[in-house]
Amino acid sequence: MSVYSPRLARLIDALRRLPGVGPKSAQRMAFQLLDRERGAARTLAQALTDALEHIGRCPSCRMFCEGGDCRYCTPARTASGHLCVVEGPADLMAIEAGTPYRGRYFVLMGRLSPLDGIGPDELGLDQLQAQLATGDVRELIIATNPTVEGEATAHCLAEIARAQNVAVSRIAHGVPVGGELEYVDGGTLAHALSGRRQV
Amino acid sequence: MSVYSPRLARLIDALRRLPGVGPKSAQRMAFQLLDRERGAARTLAQALTDALEHIGRCPSCRMFCEGGDCRYCTPARTASGHLCVVEGPADLMAIEAGTPYRGRYFVLMGRLSPLDGIGPDELGLDQLQAQLATGDVRELIIATNPTVEGEATAHCLAEIARAQNVAVSRIAHGVPVGGELEYVDGGTLAHALSGRRQV
């Protein structure tokens, strides 16, 4: 006999599938939802069903989008001539929230990782190539993460852009603003030094 | 304009209501569910709806229960003559999972806390009193947490049991098994010393 009754066990299992939620947290969530937060539980169930039904992918930038209109593929953004390539939706959100950049995006939904079976096809690189070929994009800004896979992806993206004669840039890597040199790791410091700019 | 589209914002808000989930985790959960885990999202929505519909409270022990039969109020458990009072469902689960105790329970769903407006009525103490009055219970085991409110609740429970001439006991507090005296706090150590037993 399981410790939980069947429906409770199913709820706890479903909550455990959320990222960062282990057995204890899932149990705590289930008990709190059933005890004091039944309204919140109902809202969550509805929000999930609703999101699954109505949130899809923008065919152009591959970001999540509701209905037909993508809020990141507006004519104003297209007119800027900038296309920023990021690995995931969270990266796009971070750039939108923290920077004045208001150009278009291309969300890879991953990064090149042959061992995990993620190649150019999974990242939609042919689709990106087609967008660069239209001539709407003046500059491709590569904002993949500075990891081994992210750098490999950046290299591949740069080659695609160069083949289409589109200017290509990579966001700067260096000492974080507010950080202290003393506590910055060697790799970041080396990047900061080699990427120095005349003032 | 919000950073998120309306349905995405609603999903992230709903996820934030879960205990221990902040804005960043909620965003991560939403993106993961929409990107790679659509099946898990559907399962979660169904499990929530299903649990809300079918999981209620046992009228006798106040634990969550499905359908009419409470798995913690069986005749075999009643026959043991033990009734263990705990603050919440997680405490009951911990005792079930970690100890051989197989008597009945009474789940307070809280603890006496006048400042938060939680008094004897909210904890169902009159209901407990009625159960003790039937004469089925030989011993009331108090397993509330060793906090100020938990101790106050324990005191109140003990008085109720004594008024009904039911034997009453409190679970032992002392040095955790596997713990080292050196690292145990003073309060626990004082409890352990005053609660010493002849060997």
PDB file of C-alpha atoms in Angstrom, chain B residues 75-159:
ATOM      1  CA  PRO B  75     -11.568  -0.727  12.716  1.00  0.00           C
ATOM      2  CA  ALA B  76      -8.099  -2.285  13.263  1.00  0.00           C
ATOM      3  CA  ARG B  77      -6.632   1.130  14.055  1.00  0.00           C
ATOM      4  CA  THR B  78      -9.555   1.990  16.309  1.00  0.00           C
ATOM      5  CA  ALA B  79      -9.049  -1.296  18.164  1.00  0.00           C
ATOM      6  CA  SER B  80      -5.502  -0.262  19.077  1.00  0.00           C
ATOM      7  CA  GLY B  81      -7.004   2.325  21.428  1.00  0.00           C
ATOM      8  CA  HIS B  82      -4.340   4.885  20.508  1.00  0.00           C
ATOM      9  CA  LEU B  83      -5.109   8.326  19.140  1.00  0.00           C
ATOM     10  CA  CYS B  84      -2.183  10.436  17.967  1.00  0.00           C
ATOM     11  CA  VAL B  85      -2.735  14.186  17.601  1.00  0.00           C
ATOM     12  CA  VAL B  86      -0.601  15.953  14.967  1.00  0.00           C
ATOM     13  CA  GLU B  87      -0.581  19.507  13.636  1.00  0.00           C
ATOM     14  CA  GLY B  88      -0.773  18.740   9.934  1.00  0.00           C
ATOM     15  CA  PRO B  89      -1.007  16.067   7.224  1.00  0.00           C
ATOM     16  CA  ALA B  90       2.782  16.135   6.679  1.00  0.00           C
ATOM     17  CA  ASP B  91       3.317  15.195  10.347  1.00  0.00           C
ATOM     18  CA  LEU B  92       0.920  12.270   9.970  1.00  0.00           C
ATOM     19  CA  MET B  93       2.797  11.137   6.846  1.00  0.00           C
ATOM     20  CA  ALA B  94       6.126  11.383   8.658  1.00  0.00           C
ATOM     21  CA  ILE B  95       4.864   9.190  11.527  1.00  0.00           C
ATOM     22  CA  GLU B  96       3.305   6.664   9.112  1.00  0.00           C
ATOM     23  CA  ALA B  97       6.452   6.468   7.014  1.00  0.00           C
ATOM     24  CA  GLY B  98       9.011   6.430   9.822  1.00  0.00           C
ATOM     25  CA  THR B  99       7.445   4.566  12.727  1.00  0.00           C
ATOM     26  CA  PRO B 100       5.564   1.311  13.334  1.00  0.00           C
ATOM     27  CA  TYR B 101       2.648   3.245  14.888  1.00  0.00           C
ATOM     28  CA  ARG B 102      -0.616   2.070  13.359  1.00  0.00           C
ATOM     29  CA  GLY B 103      -3.224   3.624  15.637  1.00  0.00           C
ATOM     30  CA  ARG B 104      -5.657   6.374  14.752  1.00  0.00           C
ATOM     31  CA  TYR B 105      -4.866  10.044  14.223  1.00  0.00           C
ATOM     32  CA  PHE B 106      -6.413  13.408  14.796  1.00  0.00           C
ATOM     33  CA  VAL B 107      -5.106  16.127  12.494  1.00  0.00           C
ATOM     34  CA  LEU B 108      -5.511  19.629  13.954  1.00  0.00           C
ATOM     35  CA  MET B 109      -4.700  21.376  10.639  1.00  0.00           C
ATOM     36  CA  GLY B 110      -2.908  24.078  12.615  1.00  0.00           C
ATOM     37  CA  ARG B 111      -1.994  24.931  16.181  1.00  0.00           C
ATOM     38  CA  LEU B 112      -3.351  27.309  18.791  1.00  0.00           C
ATOM     39  CA  SER B 113      -2.298  30.773  17.727  1.00  0.00           C
ATOM     40  CA  PRO B 114      -4.636  33.488  19.051  1.00  0.00           C
ATOM     41  CA  LEU B 115      -2.786  36.227  17.140  1.00  0.00           C
ATOM     42  CA  ASP B 116      -3.629  34.501  13.854  1.00  0.00           C
ATOM     43  CA  GLY B 117      -7.197  33.918  14.995  1.00  0.00           C
ATOM     44  CA  ILE B 118      -6.710  30.162  15.416  1.00  0.00           C
ATOM     45  CA  GLY B 119      -8.499  28.973  18.538  1.00  0.00           C
ATOM     46  CA  PRO B 120      -9.946  25.645  19.772  1.00  0.00           C
ATOM     47  CA  ASP B 121     -12.844  25.849  17.280  1.00  0.00           C
ATOM     48  CA  GLU B 122     -10.585  26.023  14.224  1.00  0.00           C
ATOM     49  CA  LEU B 123      -8.626  22.988  15.445  1.00  0.00           C
ATOM     50  CA  GLY B 124     -11.779  20.929  16.060  1.00  0.00           C
ATOM     51  CA  LEU B 125     -10.996  20.384  19.730  1.00  0.00           C
ATOM     52  CA  ASP B 126     -14.702  19.891  20.589  1.00  0.00           C
ATOM     53  CA  GLN B 127     -14.762  17.125  17.997  1.00  0.00           C
ATOM     54  CA  LEU B 128     -11.708  15.552  19.649  1.00  0.00           C
ATOM     55  CA  GLN B 129     -13.396  15.834  23.037  1.00  0.00           C
ATOM     56  CA  ALA B 130     -16.461  14.016  21.682  1.00  0.00           C
ATOM     57  CA  GLN B 131     -14.215  11.207  20.370  1.00  0.00           C
ATOM     58  CA  LEU B 132     -12.498  10.845  23.726  1.00  0.00           C
ATOM     59  CA  ALA B 133     -15.911  10.757  25.439  1.00  0.00           C
ATOM     60  CA  THR B 134     -16.926   7.607  23.498  1.00  0.00           C
ATOM     61  CA  GLY B 135     -14.397   5.571  25.524  1.00  0.00           C
ATOM     62  CA  ASP B 136     -12.737   4.038  22.416  1.00  0.00           C
ATOM     63  CA  VAL B 137      -9.468   5.819  23.123  1.00  0.00           C
ATOM     64  CA  ARG B 138      -7.204   4.440  25.853  1.00  0.00           C
ATOM     65  CA  GLU B 139      -4.267   6.743  25.244  1.00  0.00           C
ATOM     66  CA  LEU B 140      -3.933  10.143  23.602  1.00  0.00           C
ATOM     67  CA  ILE B 141      -0.457  10.649  22.128  1.00  0.00           C
ATOM     68  CA  ILE B 142       0.387  14.310  21.594  1.00  0.00           C
ATOM     69  CA  ALA B 143       2.782  14.820  18.680  1.00  0.00           C
ATOM     70  CA  THR B 144       2.525  18.576  18.112  1.00  0.00           C
ATOM     71  CA  ASN B 145       5.759  20.346  17.252  1.00  0.00           C
ATOM     72  CA  PRO B 146       8.045  21.508  20.073  1.00  0.00           C
ATOM     73  CA  THR B 147       7.483  25.203  19.305  1.00  0.00           C
ATOM     74  CA  VAL B 148       5.838  27.753  21.596  1.00  0.00           C
ATOM     75  CA  GLU B 149       2.454  27.354  19.883  1.00  0.00           C
ATOM     76  CA  GLY B 150       2.880  23.587  19.640  1.00  0.00           C
ATOM     77  CA  GLU B 151       3.578  23.350  23.384  1.00  0.00           C
ATOM     78  CA  ALA B 152       0.571  25.543  24.204  1.00  0.00           C
ATOM     79  CA  THR B 153      -1.571  23.294  22.012  1.00  0.00           C
ATOM     80  CA  ALA B 154      -0.137  20.213  23.735  1.00  0.00           C
ATOM     81  CA  HIS B 155      -1.006  21.684  27.145  1.00  0.00           C
ATOM     82  CA  CYS B 156      -4.584  22.326  26.048  1.00  0.00           C
ATOM     83  CA  LEU B 157      -4.904  18.814  24.574  1.00  0.00           C
ATOM     84  CA  ALA B 158      -3.595  17.250  27.782  1.00  0.00           C
ATOM     85  CA  GLU B 159      -6.244  19.090  29.796  1.00  0.00           C
TER      86      GLU B 159
END
